[in-house]
Coordinates of C-alpha atoms and ligand atoms in Angstrom, one line a residue:
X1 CA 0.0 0.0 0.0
X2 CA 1.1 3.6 -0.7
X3 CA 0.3 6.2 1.3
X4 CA 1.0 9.9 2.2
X5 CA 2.5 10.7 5.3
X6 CA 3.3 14.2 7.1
X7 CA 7.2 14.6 6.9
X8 CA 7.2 18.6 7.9
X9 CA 5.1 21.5 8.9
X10 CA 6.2 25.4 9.2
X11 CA 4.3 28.2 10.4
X12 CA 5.0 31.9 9.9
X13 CA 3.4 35.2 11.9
X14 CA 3.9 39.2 11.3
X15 CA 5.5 40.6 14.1
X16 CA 3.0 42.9 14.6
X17 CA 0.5 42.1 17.7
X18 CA -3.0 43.7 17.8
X19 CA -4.4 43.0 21.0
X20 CA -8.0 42.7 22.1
X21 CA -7.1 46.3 24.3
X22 CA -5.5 47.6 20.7
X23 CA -9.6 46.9 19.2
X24 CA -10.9 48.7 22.3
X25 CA -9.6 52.1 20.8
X26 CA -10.6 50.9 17.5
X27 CA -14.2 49.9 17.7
X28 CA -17.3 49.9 20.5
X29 CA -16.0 46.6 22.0
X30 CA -14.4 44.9 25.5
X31 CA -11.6 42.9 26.0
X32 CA -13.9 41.1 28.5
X33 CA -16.3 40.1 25.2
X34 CA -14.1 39.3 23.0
X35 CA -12.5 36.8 25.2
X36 CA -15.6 35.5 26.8
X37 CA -17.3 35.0 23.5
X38 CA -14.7 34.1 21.6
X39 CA -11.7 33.1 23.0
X40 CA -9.4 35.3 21.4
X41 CA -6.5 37.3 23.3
X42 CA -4.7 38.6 20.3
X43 CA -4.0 38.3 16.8
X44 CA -1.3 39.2 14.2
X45 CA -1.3 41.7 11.4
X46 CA 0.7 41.8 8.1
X47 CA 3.1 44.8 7.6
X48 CA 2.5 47.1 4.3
X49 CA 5.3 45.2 2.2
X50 CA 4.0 41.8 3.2
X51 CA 1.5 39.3 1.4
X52 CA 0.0 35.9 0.7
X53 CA 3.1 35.1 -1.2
X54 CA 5.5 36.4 1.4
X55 CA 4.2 34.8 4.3
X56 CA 3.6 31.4 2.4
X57 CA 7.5 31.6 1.8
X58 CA 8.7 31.9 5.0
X59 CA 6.2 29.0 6.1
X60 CA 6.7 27.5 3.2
X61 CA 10.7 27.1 3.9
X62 CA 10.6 26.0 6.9
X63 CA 8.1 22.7 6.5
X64 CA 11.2 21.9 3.8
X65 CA 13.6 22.4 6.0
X66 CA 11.9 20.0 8.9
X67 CA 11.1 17.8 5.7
X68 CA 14.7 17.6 5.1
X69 CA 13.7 18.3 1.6
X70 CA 15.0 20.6 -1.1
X71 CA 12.2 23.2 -3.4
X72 CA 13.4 21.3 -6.2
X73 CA 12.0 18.0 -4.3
X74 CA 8.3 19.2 -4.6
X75 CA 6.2 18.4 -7.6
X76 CA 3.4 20.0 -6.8
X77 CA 2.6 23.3 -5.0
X78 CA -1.1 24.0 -3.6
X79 CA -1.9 27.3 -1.6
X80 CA -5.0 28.3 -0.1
X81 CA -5.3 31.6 0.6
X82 CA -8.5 34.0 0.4
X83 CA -6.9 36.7 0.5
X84 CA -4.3 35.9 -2.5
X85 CA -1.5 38.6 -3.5
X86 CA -3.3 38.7 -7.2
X87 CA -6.0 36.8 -8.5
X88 CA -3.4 35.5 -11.2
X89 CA -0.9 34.1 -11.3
X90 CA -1.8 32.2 -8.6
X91 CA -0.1 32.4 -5.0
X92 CA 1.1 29.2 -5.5
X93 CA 2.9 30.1 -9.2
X94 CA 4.5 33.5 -7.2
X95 CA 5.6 31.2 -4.9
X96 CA 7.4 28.4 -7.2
X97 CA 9.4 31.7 -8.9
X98 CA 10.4 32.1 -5.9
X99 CA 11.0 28.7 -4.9
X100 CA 13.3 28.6 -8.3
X101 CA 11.4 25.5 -9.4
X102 CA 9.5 26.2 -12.6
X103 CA 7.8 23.1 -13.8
X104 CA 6.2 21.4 -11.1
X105 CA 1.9 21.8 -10.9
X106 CA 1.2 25.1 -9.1
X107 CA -2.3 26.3 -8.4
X108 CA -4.4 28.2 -5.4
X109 CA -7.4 27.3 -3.9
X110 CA -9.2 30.2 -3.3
X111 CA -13.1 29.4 -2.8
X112 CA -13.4 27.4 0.3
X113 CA -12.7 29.8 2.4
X114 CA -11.7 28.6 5.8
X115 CA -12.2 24.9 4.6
X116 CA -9.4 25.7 2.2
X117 CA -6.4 23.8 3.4
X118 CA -8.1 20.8 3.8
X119 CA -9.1 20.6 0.5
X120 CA -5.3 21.1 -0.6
X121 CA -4.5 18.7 2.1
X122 CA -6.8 16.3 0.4
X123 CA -5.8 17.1 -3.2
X124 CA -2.5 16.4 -2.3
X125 CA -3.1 12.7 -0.5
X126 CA -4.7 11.4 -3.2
X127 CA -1.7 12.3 -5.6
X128 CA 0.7 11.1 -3.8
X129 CA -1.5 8.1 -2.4
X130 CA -2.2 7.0 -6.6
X131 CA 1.7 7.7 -7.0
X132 CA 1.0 10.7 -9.6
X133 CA 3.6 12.6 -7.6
X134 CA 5.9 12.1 -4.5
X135 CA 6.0 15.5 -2.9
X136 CA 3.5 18.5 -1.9
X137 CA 4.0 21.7 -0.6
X138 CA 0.2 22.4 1.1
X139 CA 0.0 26.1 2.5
X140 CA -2.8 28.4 3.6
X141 CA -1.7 31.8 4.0
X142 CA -4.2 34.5 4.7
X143 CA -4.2 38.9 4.9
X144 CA -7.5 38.4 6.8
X145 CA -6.7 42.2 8.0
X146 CA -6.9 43.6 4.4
X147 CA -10.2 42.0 4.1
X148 CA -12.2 42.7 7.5
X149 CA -14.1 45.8 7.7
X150 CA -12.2 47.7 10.6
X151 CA -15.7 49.5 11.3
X152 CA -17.9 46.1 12.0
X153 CA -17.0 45.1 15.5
X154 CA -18.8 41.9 14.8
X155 CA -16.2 40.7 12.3
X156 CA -13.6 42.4 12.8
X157 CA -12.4 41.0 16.1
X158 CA -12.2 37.7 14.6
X159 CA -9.4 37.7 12.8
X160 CA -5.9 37.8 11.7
X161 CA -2.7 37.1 9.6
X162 CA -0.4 34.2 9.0
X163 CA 0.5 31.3 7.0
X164 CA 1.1 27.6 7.5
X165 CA 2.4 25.0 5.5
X166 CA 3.0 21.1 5.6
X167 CA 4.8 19.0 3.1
X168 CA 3.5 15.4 2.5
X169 CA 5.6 12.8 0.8
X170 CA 4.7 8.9 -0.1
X171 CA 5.3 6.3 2.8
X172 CA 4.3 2.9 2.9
X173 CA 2.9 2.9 6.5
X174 CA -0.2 5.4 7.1
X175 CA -0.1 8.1 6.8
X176 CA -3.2 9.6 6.0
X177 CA -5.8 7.2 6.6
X178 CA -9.1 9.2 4.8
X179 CA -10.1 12.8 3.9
X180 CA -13.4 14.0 3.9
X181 CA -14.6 17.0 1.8
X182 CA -18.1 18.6 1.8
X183 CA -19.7 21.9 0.7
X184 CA -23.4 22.9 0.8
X185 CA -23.9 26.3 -1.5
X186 CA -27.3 26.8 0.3
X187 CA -25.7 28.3 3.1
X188 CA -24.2 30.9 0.8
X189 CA -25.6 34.0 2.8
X190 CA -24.6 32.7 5.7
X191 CA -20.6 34.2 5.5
X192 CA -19.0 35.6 2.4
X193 CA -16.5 38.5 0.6
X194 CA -17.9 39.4 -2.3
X195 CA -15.8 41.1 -5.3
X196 CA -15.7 44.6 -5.6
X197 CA -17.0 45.1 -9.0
X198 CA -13.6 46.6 -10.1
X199 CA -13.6 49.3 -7.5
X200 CA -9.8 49.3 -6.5
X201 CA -9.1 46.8 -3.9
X202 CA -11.3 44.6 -5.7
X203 CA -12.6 43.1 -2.8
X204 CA -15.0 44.5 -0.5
X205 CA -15.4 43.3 2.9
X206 CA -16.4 39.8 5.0
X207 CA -20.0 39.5 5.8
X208 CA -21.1 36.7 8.6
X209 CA -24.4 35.7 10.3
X210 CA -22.3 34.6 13.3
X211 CA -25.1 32.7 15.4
X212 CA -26.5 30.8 12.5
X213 CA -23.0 30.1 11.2
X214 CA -22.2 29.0 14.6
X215 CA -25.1 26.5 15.2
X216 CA -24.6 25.1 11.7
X217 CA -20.4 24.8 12.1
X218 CA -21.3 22.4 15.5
X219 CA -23.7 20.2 13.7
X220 CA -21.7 19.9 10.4
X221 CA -18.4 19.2 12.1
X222 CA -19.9 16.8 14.9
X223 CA -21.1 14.8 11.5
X224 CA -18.3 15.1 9.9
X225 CA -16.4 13.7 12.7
X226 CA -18.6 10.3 13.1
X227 CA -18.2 9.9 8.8
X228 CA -14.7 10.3 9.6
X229 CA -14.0 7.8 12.3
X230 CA -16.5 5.4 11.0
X231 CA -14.9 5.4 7.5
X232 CA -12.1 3.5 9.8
X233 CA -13.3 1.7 12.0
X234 CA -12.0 3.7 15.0
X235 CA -13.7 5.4 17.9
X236 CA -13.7 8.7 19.4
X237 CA -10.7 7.5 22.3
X238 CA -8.6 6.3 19.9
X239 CA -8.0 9.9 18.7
X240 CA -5.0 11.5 20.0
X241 CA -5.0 14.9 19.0
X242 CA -7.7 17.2 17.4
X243 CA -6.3 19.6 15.3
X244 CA -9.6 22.2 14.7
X245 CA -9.9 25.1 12.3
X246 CA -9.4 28.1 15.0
X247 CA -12.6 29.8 14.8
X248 CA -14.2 30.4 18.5
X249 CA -13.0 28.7 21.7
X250 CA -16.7 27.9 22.3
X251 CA -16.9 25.9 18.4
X252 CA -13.4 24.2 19.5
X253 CA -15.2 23.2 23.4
X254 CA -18.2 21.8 21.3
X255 CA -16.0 19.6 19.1
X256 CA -13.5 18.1 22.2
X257 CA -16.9 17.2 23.8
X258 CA -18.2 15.8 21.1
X259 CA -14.9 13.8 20.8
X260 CA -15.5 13.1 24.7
X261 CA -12.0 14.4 25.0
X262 CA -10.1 16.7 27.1
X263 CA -9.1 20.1 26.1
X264 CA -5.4 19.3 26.9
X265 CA -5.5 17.5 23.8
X266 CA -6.6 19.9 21.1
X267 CA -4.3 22.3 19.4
X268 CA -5.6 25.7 20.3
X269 CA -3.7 29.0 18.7
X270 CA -7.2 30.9 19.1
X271 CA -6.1 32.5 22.0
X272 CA -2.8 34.5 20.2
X273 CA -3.6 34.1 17.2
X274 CA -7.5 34.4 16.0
X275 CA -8.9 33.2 13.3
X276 CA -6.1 33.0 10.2
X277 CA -8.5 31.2 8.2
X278 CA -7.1 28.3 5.7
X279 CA -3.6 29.5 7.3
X280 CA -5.1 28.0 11.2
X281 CA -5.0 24.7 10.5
X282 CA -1.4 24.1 9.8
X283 CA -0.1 26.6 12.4
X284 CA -2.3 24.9 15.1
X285 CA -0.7 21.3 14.0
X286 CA 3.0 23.1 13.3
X287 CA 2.9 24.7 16.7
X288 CA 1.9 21.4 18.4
X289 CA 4.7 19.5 16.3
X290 CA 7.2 22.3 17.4
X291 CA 6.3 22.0 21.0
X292 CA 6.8 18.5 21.8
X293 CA 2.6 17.7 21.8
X294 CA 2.3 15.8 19.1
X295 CA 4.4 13.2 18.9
X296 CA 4.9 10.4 16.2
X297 CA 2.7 8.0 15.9
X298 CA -0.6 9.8 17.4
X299 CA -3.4 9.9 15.7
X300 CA -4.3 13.5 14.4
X301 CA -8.5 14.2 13.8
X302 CA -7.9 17.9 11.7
X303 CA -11.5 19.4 10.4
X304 CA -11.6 23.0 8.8
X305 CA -15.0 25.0 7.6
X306 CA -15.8 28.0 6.5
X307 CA -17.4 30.1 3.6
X308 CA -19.4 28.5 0.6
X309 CA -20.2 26.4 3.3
X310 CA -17.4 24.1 2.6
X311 CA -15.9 21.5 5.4
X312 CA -13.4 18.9 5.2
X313 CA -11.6 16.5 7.5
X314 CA -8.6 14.2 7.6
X315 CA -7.2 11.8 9.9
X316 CA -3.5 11.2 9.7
X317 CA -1.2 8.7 11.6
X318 CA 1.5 11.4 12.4
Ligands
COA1 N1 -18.0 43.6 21.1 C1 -19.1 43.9 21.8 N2 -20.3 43.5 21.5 C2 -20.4 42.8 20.3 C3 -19.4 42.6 19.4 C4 -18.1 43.0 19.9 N3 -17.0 42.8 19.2 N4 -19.8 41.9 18.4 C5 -21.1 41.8 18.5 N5 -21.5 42.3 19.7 C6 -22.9 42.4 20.2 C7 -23.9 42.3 19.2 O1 -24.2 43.5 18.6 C8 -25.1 41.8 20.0 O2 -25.6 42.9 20.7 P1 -27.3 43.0 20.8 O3 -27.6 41.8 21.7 O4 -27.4 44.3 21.5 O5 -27.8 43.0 19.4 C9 -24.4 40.9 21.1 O6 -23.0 41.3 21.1 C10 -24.6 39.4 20.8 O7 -24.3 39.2 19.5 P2 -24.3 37.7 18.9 O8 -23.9 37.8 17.5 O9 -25.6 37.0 19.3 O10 -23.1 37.1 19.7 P3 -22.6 35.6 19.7 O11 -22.6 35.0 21.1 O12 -23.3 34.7 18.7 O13 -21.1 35.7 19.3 C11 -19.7 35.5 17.4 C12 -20.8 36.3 18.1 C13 -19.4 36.0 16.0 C14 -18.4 35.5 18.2 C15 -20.2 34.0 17.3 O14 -21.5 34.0 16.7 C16 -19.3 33.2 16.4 O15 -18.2 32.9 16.7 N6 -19.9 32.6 15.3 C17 -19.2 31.7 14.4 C18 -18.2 32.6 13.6 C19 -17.3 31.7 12.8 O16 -17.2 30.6 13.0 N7 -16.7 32.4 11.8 C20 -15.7 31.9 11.0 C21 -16.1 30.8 10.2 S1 -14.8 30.3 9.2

């Protein structure tokens, strides 16, 4: 059997820290909601001369390095990013000029949203898993700050900037066992960032029904996570880690008690980091990795959702 295995993540952050106090001065808000509602301390915000493409590099260098791998190793190169540098080329084609390693397949995924880098994530599996390729570069890297509306306290708040990345390569243990991809378009009203009609940026700003998008993320993911164990015939204990899309603390509590497991084993960068949409996936599991948590071996439960609705899930032998 062939399968695709984790061999290195990276994670990247702007230096700059807007804290919860920072907002305070910004919009009608508390430190004392934000926190109790959300779970968010802080988050980080892109400087002027940085981007999706920037950010993706610096994660994007460091899973290689951890990897042990070389850019010339990687055939293909998949970024999600919402918040791309340029609609085309893609993030993913700035990146490989970069990268010095025109050639390989190079393409963004920009339309689901949160969701994003578990589609890559899955895209790339089943490459490497039907032996199409050996090596992926997977990043989401996100300017969430260039896209909020800095007068919507509602939204606002919620997010930030970053970028993570993970490189998969063929094994023949698992691995990545399954991945799990879903969308339902009738939710469309329920969060997007519409175009700007030409108007220069040419994006306008992110609109969210934040109960009902809450109420539907717990049931969608709490489904997701029974199609995913039962796909394997494992239960809910023998999951070691859950690796959650960093949305709000109360989302993440929901899931870990769905799992019936403690919150000492779930990755949570909420707190310093917000919501980095497709970027908070891979710096949750990267910080983890870096810290000593997640150890090979452990069984990794990773779920993502966001606009379109999309969703998707994975569980990896790490
Ligand atoms: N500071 C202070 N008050 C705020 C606020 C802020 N930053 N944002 C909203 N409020 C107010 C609202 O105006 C409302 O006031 P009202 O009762 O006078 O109308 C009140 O707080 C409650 O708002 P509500 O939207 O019901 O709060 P909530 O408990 O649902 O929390 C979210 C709001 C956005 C934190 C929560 O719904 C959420 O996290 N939803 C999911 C979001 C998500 O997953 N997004 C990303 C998907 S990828």
């Amino acid at each position: 059997m062939r399968y695709s295995k984790i061999l290195g993540t990276g994670g990247y952050l702007p230096e700059k820290i807007l804290t919860n106090n920072d907002l305070e001065k910004i919009v009608d808000t508390t430190d004392e909601w934000i926190i109790t509602r959300t779970g968010i301390h802080q988050r980080h915000i892109a400087a002027e001369d940085e981007n999706a493409v920037t950010m993706a590099d610096r994660a994007g260098r460091v899973a290689l390095d951890v990897a042990g791998l070389k850019p010339t190793d990687i055939d293909m190169i998949i970024v999600s990013s919402t918040t791309p540098y340029m609609v085309f080329p893609s993030t993913a084609c700035l990146l490989q000029e970069r990268y010095g390693i025109a050639g390989c397949a190079a393409f963004d995924l920009n339309a689901t949203a949160c969701a994003g880098f578990m589609y890559g994530f899955s895209i790339a599996d089943q490459f490497i898993r039907t032996g199409a390729i050996n090596h992926a570069l997977v990043i989401g890297s996100e300017v969430m700050s260039r896209v909020v509306d800095w007068d919507d306290r509602s939204t606002c708040v919620l997010f930030g900037d970053g970028a993570g990345a993970v490189v998969l390569g063929p094994s023949s243990e698992p691995g990545v066992l399954s991945t799990h991809l879903h969308a339902d378009g009738t939710h469309k009203d329920v969060l997007y960032l519409p175009l700007g009609n030409n108007k220069t940026p040419n994006l306008e700003s992110v609109k969210m029904m934040g109960n009902q998008l809450f109420k539907l993320a717990v049931n969608i993911l709490g489904d997701l996570f029974d199609e995913t164990l039962e796909k394997n015939n494992l239960q809910k204990s023998d999951v070691d880690w859950l690796i959650p899309h960093q949305a709000n603390i109360r989302i993440i509590q929901a899931m870990a008690k769905k799992l019936e497991m403690s919150l000492d084993h779930v990755a949570i960068t909420l707190d310093k980091q917000a919501n980095t949409s497709s970027a908070s996936i891979p710096l949750a599991l990267d910080e983890a990795i870096r810290d000593g948590r997640v150890q090979r071996g452990q069984l990794l439960l990773m779920e993502g959702f966001g606009g379109g609705l999309a969703w998707g899930s994975a569980l990896v032998r790490y």
